[in-house]
GROMACS .gro file of C-alpha atoms in nm:
model
  471
    1MET     CA    1  -3.922   2.281  -1.472
    2THR     CA    2  -3.920   2.297  -1.848
    3GLY     CA    3  -3.679   1.992  -1.879
    4ARG     CA    4  -3.411   2.226  -2.010
    5LYS     CA    5  -3.054   2.146  -1.891
    6LYS     CA    6  -2.932   2.377  -1.619
    7SER     CA    7  -2.627   2.576  -1.706
    8ALA     CA    8  -2.311   2.498  -1.525
    9ASP     CA    9  -2.215   2.664  -1.200
   10HIS     CA   10  -1.846   2.599  -1.272
   11ASN     CA   11  -1.644   2.539  -1.590
   12TYR     CA   12  -1.297   2.389  -1.596
   13ASP     CA   13  -1.034   2.261  -1.834
   14LEU     CA   14  -0.999   1.963  -1.603
   15LEU     CA   15  -1.223   1.825  -1.330
   16VAL     CA   16  -1.074   1.570  -1.094
   17ILE     CA   17  -1.308   1.351  -0.890
   18GLY     CA   18  -1.115   1.248  -0.581
   19SER     CA   19  -0.845   1.419  -0.376
   20GLY     CA   20  -0.628   1.125  -0.292
   21PRO     CA   21  -0.267   1.086  -0.418
   22SER     CA   22  -0.358   1.031  -0.796
   23GLY     CA   23  -0.625   1.302  -0.794
   24GLU     CA   24  -0.403   1.553  -0.625
   25ALA     CA   25  -0.117   1.487  -0.855
   26ALA     CA   26  -0.331   1.519  -1.166
   27ALA     CA   27  -0.484   1.844  -1.046
   28ILE     CA   28  -0.168   2.015  -0.937
   29ALA     CA   29   0.018   1.913  -1.248
   30ALA     CA   30  -0.257   2.067  -1.460
   31ALA     CA   31  -0.268   2.375  -1.257
   32LYS     CA   32   0.105   2.424  -1.305
   33ALA     CA   33   0.043   2.391  -1.677
   34GLY     CA   34  -0.185   2.700  -1.647
   35LYS     CA   35  -0.518   2.513  -1.675
   36ARG     CA   36  -0.842   2.589  -1.483
   37VAL     CA   37  -0.876   2.294  -1.249
   38GLY     CA   38  -1.139   2.178  -1.008
   39VAL     CA   39  -1.134   1.889  -0.754
   40VAL     CA   40  -1.439   1.706  -0.606
   41GLU     CA   41  -1.396   1.533  -0.267
   42ASN     CA   42  -1.682   1.357  -0.090
   43ARG     CA   43  -1.527   1.394   0.258
   44ALA     CA   44  -1.537   1.729   0.441
   45VAL     CA   45  -1.151   1.750   0.403
   46VAL     CA   46  -0.897   1.651   0.134
   47GLY     CA   47  -0.668   1.349   0.126
   48GLY     CA   48  -0.889   1.065   0.028
   49SER     CA   49  -0.877   0.722   0.166
   50CYS     CA   50  -0.497   0.733   0.163
   51ALA     CA   51  -0.492   1.001   0.437
   52HIS     CA   52  -0.791   0.892   0.635
   53LYS     CA   53  -0.845   0.512   0.602
   54GLY     CA   54  -0.555   0.351   0.428
   55THR     CA   55  -0.184   0.424   0.386
   56ILE     CA   56  -0.128   0.695   0.638
   57PRO     CA   57  -0.321   0.574   0.941
   58SER     CA   58  -0.228   0.209   0.899
   59LYS     CA   59   0.143   0.302   0.858
   60SER     CA   60   0.127   0.527   1.148
   61LEU     CA   61  -0.027   0.253   1.358
   62ARG     CA   62   0.250   0.023   1.253
   63HIS     CA   63   0.517   0.280   1.358
   64VAL     CA   64   0.355   0.315   1.701
   65VAL     CA   65   0.348  -0.066   1.734
   66LYS     CA   66   0.716  -0.090   1.639
   67GLN     CA   67   0.806   0.160   1.907
   68ILE     CA   68   0.616  -0.048   2.165
   69ILE     CA   69   0.800  -0.356   2.054
   70GLN     CA   70   1.140  -0.179   2.079
   71PHE     CA   71   1.055  -0.049   2.418
   72LYS     CA   72   0.961  -0.384   2.553
   73SER     CA   73   1.264  -0.556   2.404
   74ASN     CA   74   1.512  -0.307   2.550
   75SER     CA   75   1.636  -0.414   2.897
   76LEU     CA   76   1.729  -0.053   2.989
   77PHE     CA   77   1.371   0.059   2.935
   78ARG     CA   78   1.225  -0.240   3.106
   79GLU     CA   79   1.398  -0.136   3.430
   80ILE     CA   80   1.234   0.204   3.434
   81GLY     CA   81   0.927   0.159   3.213
   82ASP     CA   82   0.559   0.099   3.285
   83SER     CA   83   0.485  -0.263   3.201
   84ARG     CA   84   0.098  -0.211   3.175
   85ARG     CA   85  -0.053  -0.346   2.850
   86LEU     CA   86  -0.164  -0.077   2.606
   87THR     CA   87  -0.511  -0.112   2.460
   88PHE     CA   88  -0.576  -0.105   2.088
   89PRO     CA   89  -0.790   0.212   2.110
   90ARG     CA   90  -0.514   0.400   2.294
   91VAL     CA   91  -0.257   0.287   2.027
   92LEU     CA   92  -0.498   0.405   1.762
   93GLN     CA   93  -0.538   0.745   1.927
   94SER     CA   94  -0.157   0.795   1.913
   95ALA     CA   95  -0.142   0.677   1.548
   96ALA     CA   96  -0.422   0.915   1.447
   97LYS     CA   97  -0.231   1.226   1.544
   98VAL     CA   98  -0.072   1.238   1.191
   99ILE     CA   99  -0.401   1.258   1.003
  100PRO     CA  100  -0.485   1.630   1.071
  101LYS     CA  101  -0.115   1.720   0.981
  102GLN     CA  102  -0.162   1.538   0.649
  103VAL     CA  103  -0.497   1.722   0.588
  104GLU     CA  104  -0.330   2.066   0.651
  105LEU     CA  105  -0.038   1.986   0.431
  106HIS     CA  106  -0.251   1.865   0.134
  107THR     CA  107  -0.495   2.149   0.166
  108SER     CA  108  -0.211   2.393   0.139
  109PHE     CA  109  -0.109   2.232  -0.197
  110TYR     CA  110  -0.450   2.307  -0.347
  111VAL     CA  111  -0.453   2.666  -0.205
  112ARG     CA  112  -0.099   2.750  -0.338
  113ASN     CA  113  -0.178   2.620  -0.683
  114ARG     CA  114  -0.522   2.782  -0.697
  115VAL     CA  115  -0.714   2.462  -0.744
  116ASN     CA  116  -1.080   2.490  -0.643
  117VAL     CA  117  -1.198   2.208  -0.407
  118HIS     CA  118  -1.568   2.122  -0.418
  119ILE     CA  119  -1.697   1.914  -0.120
  120GLY     CA  120  -1.980   1.673  -0.218
  121ARG     CA  121  -2.065   1.353  -0.399
  122ALA     CA  122  -2.023   1.365  -0.785
  123SER     CA  123  -2.237   1.178  -1.038
  124PHE     CA  124  -2.223   1.209  -1.415
  125ILE     CA  125  -2.490   1.388  -1.612
  126ASP     CA  126  -2.305   1.336  -1.933
  127ALA     CA  127  -1.942   1.295  -2.043
  128ASN     CA  128  -1.862   1.659  -1.977
  129THR     CA  129  -2.102   1.735  -1.689
  130VAL     CA  130  -2.112   1.630  -1.324
  131SER     CA  131  -2.375   1.691  -1.072
  132LEU     CA  132  -2.244   1.762  -0.719
  133LEU     CA  133  -2.460   1.678  -0.409
  134GLN     CA  134  -2.311   1.901  -0.135
  135LEU     CA  135  -2.297   1.808   0.231
  136ASP     CA  136  -2.580   2.056   0.309
  137GLY     CA  137  -2.809   1.895   0.040
  138GLY     CA  138  -2.746   2.162  -0.216
  139ILE     CA  139  -2.671   2.070  -0.585
  140GLU     CA  140  -2.407   2.235  -0.811
  141ILE     CA  141  -2.346   2.158  -1.181
  142ILE     CA  142  -1.987   2.138  -1.291
  143SER     CA  143  -1.871   2.111  -1.651
  144ALA     CA  144  -1.523   2.035  -1.777
  145THR     CA  145  -1.349   1.963  -2.101
  146ASN     CA  146  -1.164   1.675  -1.954
  147ILE     CA  147  -1.258   1.461  -1.644
  148VAL     CA  148  -1.025   1.239  -1.438
  149ILE     CA  149  -1.181   0.980  -1.209
  150ALA     CA  150  -0.956   0.922  -0.910
  151THR     CA  151  -1.213   0.792  -0.653
  152GLY     CA  152  -0.989   0.515  -0.511
  153SER     CA  153  -1.112   0.186  -0.379
  154SER     CA  154  -1.277   0.037  -0.070
  155PRO     CA  155  -1.252  -0.301   0.096
  156TYR     CA  156  -1.447  -0.571  -0.091
  157ARG     CA  157  -1.750  -0.675   0.115
  158PRO     CA  158  -1.919  -1.005   0.008
  159ALA     CA  159  -2.296  -1.009   0.063
  160ASP     CA  160  -2.281  -1.313   0.294
  161VAL     CA  161  -2.062  -1.141   0.563
  162ASP     CA  162  -2.232  -0.916   0.814
  163PHE     CA  163  -2.008  -0.615   0.838
  164ASN     CA  164  -2.252  -0.439   1.068
  165HIS     CA  165  -2.172  -0.679   1.348
  166PRO     CA  166  -1.943  -0.517   1.611
  167ARG     CA  167  -1.689  -0.802   1.594
  168VAL     CA  168  -1.660  -0.817   1.214
  169TYR     CA  169  -1.422  -0.562   1.055
  170ASP     CA  170  -1.263  -0.468   0.720
  171SER     CA  171  -0.945  -0.258   0.670
  172ASP     CA  172  -1.147   0.067   0.703
  173THR     CA  173  -1.352  -0.010   1.010
  174ILE     CA  174  -1.061  -0.178   1.194
  175LEU     CA  175  -0.924   0.169   1.246
  176GLU     CA  176  -1.234   0.238   1.457
  177MET     CA  177  -1.217  -0.071   1.675
  178GLN     CA  178  -1.287   0.029   2.040
  179HIS     CA  179  -1.184  -0.299   2.217
  180THR     CA  180  -0.868  -0.500   2.242
  181PRO     CA  181  -0.910  -0.861   2.117
  182ARG     CA  182  -0.692  -1.126   2.277
  183HIS     CA  183  -0.740  -1.342   1.967
  184ILE     CA  184  -0.817  -1.214   1.616
  185ILE     CA  185  -0.858  -1.381   1.283
  186VAL     CA  186  -0.727  -1.209   0.966
  187TYR     CA  187  -0.899  -1.359   0.659
  188GLY     CA  188  -0.701  -1.279   0.351
  189ALA     CA  189  -0.314  -1.296   0.338
  190GLY     CA  190  -0.248  -1.031   0.076
  191VAL     CA  191  -0.037  -0.725   0.157
  192ILE     CA  192  -0.305  -0.562   0.385
  193GLY     CA  193  -0.371  -0.887   0.571
  194CYS     CA  194  -0.010  -0.961   0.633
  195GLU     CA  195   0.056  -0.606   0.750
  196TYR     CA  196  -0.224  -0.613   1.003
  197ALA     CA  197  -0.131  -0.971   1.117
  198SER     CA  198   0.211  -0.843   1.210
  199ILE     CA  199   0.066  -0.523   1.371
  200PHE     CA  200  -0.175  -0.732   1.590
  201SER     CA  201   0.098  -0.986   1.687
  202GLY     CA  202   0.327  -0.697   1.786
  203LEU     CA  203   0.053  -0.582   2.029
  204GLY     CA  204   0.052  -0.924   2.186
  205MET     CA  205  -0.271  -1.058   2.026
  206ARG     CA  206  -0.302  -1.423   1.921
  207VAL     CA  207  -0.349  -1.412   1.537
  208ASP     CA  208  -0.477  -1.657   1.280
  209LEU     CA  209  -0.385  -1.551   0.925
  210ILE     CA  210  -0.594  -1.731   0.666
  211ASN     CA  211  -0.439  -1.757   0.318
  212ASN     CA  212  -0.631  -1.865   0.004
  213ARG     CA  213  -0.313  -1.956  -0.175
  214GLU     CA  214  -0.026  -2.197  -0.121
  215ARG     CA  215   0.225  -1.936  -0.004
  216LEU     CA  216   0.241  -1.589   0.129
  217LEU     CA  217   0.263  -1.304  -0.131
  218SER     CA  218   0.362  -1.526  -0.410
  219PHE     CA  219   0.468  -1.236  -0.629
  220LEU     CA  220   0.767  -1.177  -0.409
  221ASP     CA  221   1.099  -1.349  -0.449
  222ASP     CA  222   1.067  -1.699  -0.283
  223GLU     CA  223   1.337  -1.634  -0.030
  224ILE     CA  224   1.170  -1.313   0.091
  225SER     CA  225   0.828  -1.477   0.108
  226ASP     CA  226   0.983  -1.769   0.310
  227ALA     CA  227   1.139  -1.516   0.547
  228LEU     CA  228   0.810  -1.339   0.595
  229SER     CA  229   0.636  -1.667   0.676
  230TYR     CA  230   0.904  -1.768   0.919
  231HIS     CA  231   0.898  -1.429   1.111
  232LEU     CA  232   0.524  -1.406   1.124
  233ARG     CA  233   0.514  -1.750   1.279
  234ASP     CA  234   0.806  -1.657   1.508
  235SER     CA  235   0.603  -1.360   1.631
  236GLY     CA  236   0.311  -1.592   1.717
  237VAL     CA  237   0.097  -1.573   1.404
  238THR     CA  238  -0.060  -1.898   1.304
  239VAL     CA  239  -0.059  -1.904   0.915
  240ARG     CA  240  -0.299  -2.132   0.743
  241HIS     CA  241  -0.247  -2.185   0.371
  242SER     CA  242  -0.493  -2.302   0.094
  243GLU     CA  243  -0.808  -2.230   0.294
  244GLU     CA  244  -1.135  -2.093   0.171
  245PHE     CA  245  -1.417  -1.908   0.340
  246GLU     CA  246  -1.749  -2.084   0.395
  247ALA     CA  247  -1.937  -1.885   0.662
  248ILE     CA  248  -1.896  -1.657   0.959
  249GLU     CA  249  -2.108  -1.670   1.272
  250ALA     CA  250  -2.082  -1.380   1.518
  251SER     CA  251  -2.230  -1.353   1.861
  252ASP     CA  252  -2.201  -1.091   2.146
  253SER     CA  253  -1.891  -1.265   2.283
  254SER     CA  254  -1.713  -1.417   1.987
  255VAL     CA  255  -1.690  -1.479   1.611
  256THR     CA  256  -1.648  -1.820   1.447
  257LEU     CA  257  -1.502  -1.864   1.098
  258PHE     CA  258  -1.604  -2.181   0.910
  259LEU     CA  259  -1.367  -2.289   0.642
  260LYS     CA  260  -1.441  -2.532   0.345
  261SER     CA  261  -1.173  -2.762   0.474
  262GLY     CA  262  -1.391  -2.827   0.776
  263LYS     CA  263  -1.203  -2.614   1.021
  264ARG     CA  264  -1.375  -2.395   1.269
  265LEU     CA  265  -1.175  -2.102   1.415
  266LYS     CA  266  -1.320  -1.903   1.711
  267ALA     CA  267  -1.180  -1.567   1.812
  268ASP     CA  268  -1.281  -1.240   1.968
  269ALA     CA  269  -1.291  -1.052   1.624
  270ILE     CA  270  -1.227  -1.101   1.252
  271LEU     CA  271  -1.061  -0.874   1.004
  272TRP     CA  272  -1.178  -0.931   0.638
  273CYS     CA  273  -0.898  -0.841   0.402
  274ASN     CA  274  -0.989  -1.030   0.087
  275GLY     CA  275  -0.972  -0.777  -0.195
  276ARG     CA  276  -1.080  -0.427  -0.281
  277SER     CA  277  -1.334  -0.271  -0.513
  278GLY     CA  278  -1.319   0.056  -0.710
  279ASN     CA  279  -1.531   0.340  -0.583
  280THR     CA  280  -1.751   0.392  -0.894
  281ASP     CA  281  -2.096   0.268  -0.788
  282ALA     CA  282  -2.226   0.615  -0.709
  283LEU     CA  283  -2.086   0.795  -1.012
  284ASN     CA  284  -2.374   0.713  -1.257
  285LEU     CA  285  -2.114   0.592  -1.504
  286GLU     CA  286  -2.385   0.495  -1.761
  287ALA     CA  287  -2.475   0.854  -1.813
  288ALA     CA  288  -2.117   0.926  -1.931
  289GLY     CA  289  -2.099   0.611  -2.149
  290LEU     CA  290  -1.873   0.416  -1.909
  291THR     CA  291  -1.889   0.070  -1.766
  292ALA     CA  292  -1.695  -0.067  -1.470
  293ASP     CA  293  -1.594  -0.431  -1.427
  294HIS     CA  294  -1.733  -0.665  -1.165
  295ARG     CA  295  -1.494  -0.508  -0.897
  296GLY     CA  296  -1.589  -0.153  -0.993
  297ASN     CA  297  -1.257  -0.085  -1.168
  298LEU     CA  298  -1.225   0.108  -1.501
  299LYS     CA  299  -1.020  -0.012  -1.794
  300VAL     CA  300  -0.771   0.238  -1.934
  301ASP     CA  301  -0.511   0.256  -2.212
  302ASN     CA  302  -0.148   0.339  -2.168
  303CYS     CA  303  -0.234   0.707  -2.111
  304TYR     CA  304  -0.506   0.628  -1.862
  305ARG     CA  305  -0.794   0.707  -2.110
  306THR     CA  306  -1.118   0.522  -2.058
  307GLN     CA  307  -1.343   0.423  -2.347
  308VAL     CA  308  -1.487   0.774  -2.355
  309PRO     CA  309  -1.213   1.000  -2.512
  310ASN     CA  310  -1.228   1.297  -2.268
  311ILE     CA  311  -1.259   1.091  -1.947
  312TYR     CA  312  -0.956   0.931  -1.778
  313ALA     CA  313  -0.900   0.726  -1.465
  314VAL     CA  314  -0.601   0.683  -1.234
  315GLY     CA  315  -0.518   0.539  -0.891
  316ASP     CA  316  -0.678   0.233  -0.730
  317VAL     CA  317  -0.988   0.266  -0.941
  318VAL     CA  318  -0.790   0.123  -1.236
  319GLY     CA  319  -0.660  -0.172  -1.031
  320TRP     CA  320  -0.294  -0.279  -1.032
  321PRO     CA  321  -0.067  -0.176  -0.866
  322SER     CA  322  -0.288  -0.008  -0.611
  323LEU     CA  323  -0.003   0.178  -0.435
  324ALA     CA  324  -0.006   0.536  -0.328
  325SER     CA  325   0.352   0.581  -0.474
  326ALA     CA  326   0.229   0.468  -0.815
  327SER     CA  327  -0.095   0.676  -0.790
  328TYR     CA  328   0.115   1.000  -0.762
  329GLY     CA  329   0.300   0.904  -1.077
  330GLN     CA  330  -0.023   0.812  -1.257
  331GLY     CA  331  -0.171   1.149  -1.167
  332ARG     CA  332   0.120   1.342  -1.309
  333ALA     CA  333   0.118   1.125  -1.617
  334VAL     CA  334  -0.243   1.158  -1.704
  335SER     CA  335  -0.221   1.543  -1.688
  336GLY     CA  336   0.085   1.533  -1.915
  337GLY     CA  337  -0.105   1.315  -2.164
  338ILE     CA  338  -0.416   1.542  -2.158
  339PHE     CA  339  -0.234   1.861  -2.206
  340GLY     CA  340   0.032   1.763  -2.447
  341GLU     CA  341   0.337   1.723  -2.239
  342GLY     CA  342   0.364   1.351  -2.290
  343CYS     CA  343   0.222   1.053  -2.101
  344GLN     CA  344   0.449   0.796  -1.951
  345LEU     CA  345   0.291   0.478  -1.825
  346VAL     CA  346   0.381   0.411  -1.460
  347GLN     CA  347   0.569   0.067  -1.443
  348ASP     CA  348   0.859  -0.094  -1.267
  349VAL     CA  349   0.706   0.023  -0.942
  350PRO     CA  350   0.887  -0.094  -0.620
  351THR     CA  351   0.689  -0.287  -0.373
  352GLY     CA  352   0.661  -0.152  -0.026
  353ILE     CA  353   0.508  -0.381   0.227
  354TYR     CA  354   0.490  -0.255   0.583
  355THR     CA  355   0.486  -0.573   0.782
  356LEU     CA  356   0.703  -0.605   1.082
  357PRO     CA  357   0.983  -0.635   0.950
  358GLU     CA  358   0.907  -0.452   0.631
  359ILE     CA  359   0.961  -0.577   0.268
  360SER     CA  360   1.054  -0.393  -0.045
  361SER     CA  361   1.170  -0.509  -0.388
  362VAL     CA  362   1.227  -0.380  -0.739
  363GLY     CA  363   1.313  -0.569  -1.059
  364LYS     CA  364   1.315  -0.945  -1.131
  365THR     CA  365   1.280  -1.239  -0.883
  366GLU     CA  366   1.495  -1.556  -0.902
  367THR     CA  367   1.204  -1.748  -1.032
  368GLU     CA  368   1.146  -1.506  -1.325
  369LEU     CA  369   1.514  -1.506  -1.411
  370THR     CA  370   1.538  -1.880  -1.400
  371GLN     CA  371   1.223  -1.923  -1.624
  372ALA     CA  372   1.361  -1.661  -1.867
  373ARG     CA  373   1.701  -1.853  -1.869
  374VAL     CA  374   1.902  -1.546  -1.776
  375PRO     CA  375   2.247  -1.630  -1.624
  376TYR     CA  376   2.246  -1.456  -1.286
  377GLU     CA  377   2.423  -1.469  -0.953
  378VAL     CA  378   2.312  -1.362  -0.600
  379GLY     CA  379   2.474  -1.135  -0.347
  380ARG     CA  380   2.345  -1.131   0.009
  381ALA     CA  381   2.401  -0.920   0.315
  382LEU     CA  382   2.247  -1.023   0.651
  383PHE     CA  383   2.159  -0.721   0.861
  384LYS     CA  384   2.290  -0.911   1.170
  385ASN     CA  385   2.634  -0.885   1.024
  386THR     CA  386   2.623  -0.498   0.972
  387ALA     CA  387   2.749  -0.274   1.238
  388ARG     CA  388   2.439  -0.046   1.211
  389GLY     CA  389   2.206  -0.338   1.242
  390GLN     CA  390   2.385  -0.449   1.563
  391ILE     CA  391   2.391  -0.095   1.708
  392SER     CA  392   2.020  -0.033   1.650
  393GLY     CA  393   1.906  -0.375   1.727
  394GLU     CA  394   1.757  -0.406   1.385
  395ASP     CA  395   1.939  -0.728   1.308
  396VAL     CA  396   1.655  -0.921   1.143
  397GLY     CA  397   1.655  -0.938   0.768
  398MET     CA  398   1.877  -0.910   0.463
  399LEU     CA  399   1.953  -0.735   0.136
  400LYS     CA  400   1.964  -0.952  -0.177
  401LEU     CA  401   2.106  -0.843  -0.504
  402LEU     CA  402   2.041  -1.041  -0.835
  403PHE     CA  403   2.285  -0.947  -1.114
  404HIS     CA  404   2.385  -1.079  -1.458
  405VAL     CA  405   2.690  -1.302  -1.455
  406ASP     CA  406   2.834  -1.159  -1.777
  407THR     CA  407   2.724  -0.788  -1.783
  408LEU     CA  408   2.717  -0.745  -1.397
  409GLU     CA  409   2.391  -0.549  -1.444
  410ILE     CA  410   2.170  -0.532  -1.133
  411LEU     CA  411   1.849  -0.732  -1.234
  412GLY     CA  412   1.664  -0.732  -0.894
  413VAL     CA  413   1.679  -0.591  -0.549
  414HIS     CA  414   1.505  -0.761  -0.271
  415CYS     CA  415   1.514  -0.642   0.097
  416PHE     CA  416   1.353  -0.774   0.405
  417GLY     CA  417   1.406  -0.601   0.739
  418ALA     CA  418   1.416  -0.258   0.903
  419GLU     CA  419   1.386   0.036   0.661
  420ALA     CA  420   1.357  -0.198   0.359
  421ALA     CA  421   1.136   0.055   0.171
  422GLU     CA  422   1.409   0.316   0.207
  423ILE     CA  423   1.703   0.096   0.140
  424VAL     CA  424   1.569  -0.044  -0.193
  425HIS     CA  425   1.579   0.299  -0.366
  426ILE     CA  426   1.958   0.300  -0.388
  427GLY     CA  427   1.953  -0.019  -0.590
  428GLN     CA  428   1.668   0.124  -0.800
  429ALA     CA  429   1.862   0.428  -0.878
  430ILE     CA  430   2.158   0.218  -1.006
  431MET     CA  431   1.933  -0.016  -1.203
  432THR     CA  432   1.802   0.277  -1.411
  433GLN     CA  433   2.137   0.409  -1.509
  434LYS     CA  434   2.222   0.393  -1.888
  435GLY     CA  435   2.554   0.351  -2.071
  436GLY     CA  436   2.700   0.088  -1.842
  437GLY     CA  437   2.608   0.279  -1.523
  438ASN     CA  438   2.398  -0.015  -1.407
  439SER     CA  439   2.671  -0.246  -1.258
  440ILE     CA  440   2.723  -0.414  -0.929
  441HIS     CA  441   3.071  -0.260  -0.928
  442TYR     CA  442   2.911   0.072  -0.836
  443PHE     CA  443   2.875  -0.070  -0.478
  444LEU     CA  444   3.244  -0.171  -0.466
  445ASN     CA  445   3.392   0.142  -0.632
  446ASN     CA  446   3.205   0.398  -0.411
  447ILE     CA  447   3.232   0.476  -0.043
  448PHE     CA  448   2.924   0.430   0.183
  449ASN     CA  449   2.894   0.593   0.520
  450TYR     CA  450   2.983   0.373   0.811
  451PRO     CA  451   2.785   0.245   0.998
  452THR     CA  452   2.466   0.258   0.797
  453MET     CA  453   2.198   0.020   0.676
  454ALA     CA  454   2.302   0.118   0.319
  455GLU     CA  455   2.640  -0.044   0.389
  456ALA     CA  456   2.455  -0.372   0.309
  457TYR     CA  457   2.487  -0.288  -0.054
  458ARG     CA  458   2.862  -0.314  -0.035
  459VAL     CA  459   2.853  -0.634   0.163
  460ALA     CA  460   2.610  -0.793  -0.072
  461ALA     CA  461   2.803  -0.679  -0.376
  462LEU     CA  462   3.120  -0.834  -0.233
  463ASP     CA  463   2.937  -1.156  -0.167
  464GLY     CA  464   2.812  -1.172  -0.519
  465VAL     CA  465   3.129  -1.086  -0.689
  466ASN     CA  466   3.325  -1.337  -0.477
  467ARG     CA  467   3.092  -1.607  -0.601
  468ILE     CA  468   3.164  -1.553  -0.969
  469SER     CA  469   3.537  -1.485  -0.911
  470ARG     CA  470   3.578  -1.838  -0.758
  471ARG     CA  471   3.447  -2.005  -1.078
   0.00000   0.00000   0.00000
C-alpha cells in the first residue's frame, strides 16, 4: 500500500445510510427527482428496525393479542372455541408473518425507482466518502455529493443491567422471548412500556409497570392519561409511579428488581423500556467532522442539516418525535431541501400510541390552553353511546374535541379507544383548513355514515355546541 486513497467503487448524488422509513422516503424522493441514489442497509434485507424490531412486529403482536381478547370475551366463541392458553412464542409466530410481506413490499419500492441498495456496515472516511464492510467481509468505497444519516435508534442499555441474561429483555429482544412468563416487570412507562404492559396483560400475564414520573405519558391530555391509567389497572397491570431503578438481580428461575424506594419486585422476567439511543456509534462520525450527543443523536437545523454542510440526518437518530409516521415526512423533506424543491420541517405530528385500547391526539391539550389563557370549550362522545361501538363491542373510550369559544376553531383532538389512531385524522384534516374551514360546525353540517366510529365527531360537536349555547 502506498497510502494513496482508493478510488470509489460507486458515486452518487445522494447516499442514504439506513433503509427504514426516513431513509426510504429520502432515497425515493431523490430518485423521483432524477438523482443517482444509493442506500446502505446493515441487515441482509431492507426495512430497518421499523420492519424488523419496532413498529411493524410490535403492532402486529398487539393486533394478534387484541383478537385473542375479543375471542375470549365473546360468549358465542366461548361455546365452540378452544380454551387452551396460548404461549407467547406461538403468538409471536403469528405476529411475525407480516415481516416478510413488509420486506417484499419495500424492496419493490427500491427496484421500481432504480435505487441501488448496498448491504453492509457503513463508516465514514471523510464527509463525502463511506467505507462499506459487506456481510462476506469485502469492502467497498462509496462517495456521494450529499449523505443522509437515517440509521434509527436502539433501546438504551445501561452498563449496570445484564442484558445477556435470558430473563432480562429490551424492546428488541422481547420479540425473541421463547417462554411465557406468568409475571413480568416492565421498567419504564413511556410509550413502548405502556404498549407492552397492555399486550402482556392481554395475554393474561401479571404485570408490574414501573414509572419514573408522577403520571403516565404526561405529554397527553390529563383526561386521556387518567383513562389509560384506569384501564391498565382494570386489565390487571400494577402501575407504580415515581420509582427509580437501583439494581437487578437475575437467577435461573426469577429476576428481582430493586428500587430506590426500598421496594423489591420479583418476577419471571423483566422488560427494560427506559429510553433509546441513536445508532451512530459504528459510523466513525469523527472522520466526517460530526459529533453525536450522549444518547447517540445528531443535532440538525430546520432542514435536517448537521454541522457538516453536505451531511443530513433524519428519523429516530435526530430524537423527537421518534415516530415512523414523522420519519417518512422527514425523509421527503430532507430530499426536497437538498435538491432545491423546498424543505418543510415536520411538526404538529399526531401521536399514535398502540396500547389496548389505543390513544391518538393532535393539537393542544386542556392544560396547554389553560396556561395560554385561551377561552375554549370541550365536546365529548363516549364510544359506549355510539351504535357502532355497541355493535362491535368496542365500547371503551371516547373522542374529545377542544374548540375556541369565540371562533369555534378546533384546537385539539384527543381520542382513547378502538381505532383512535384512525379516527384522529378526520379532526386533523379539519384543523388544517384555511379561510374559516376549521370550525366545529363542519361536524354538524355534514352527514356521517351511520353506524360508524366517526359518528363520534357529530356527537362530540353537539355536546360542545350545547355547552356554549346554554350560556
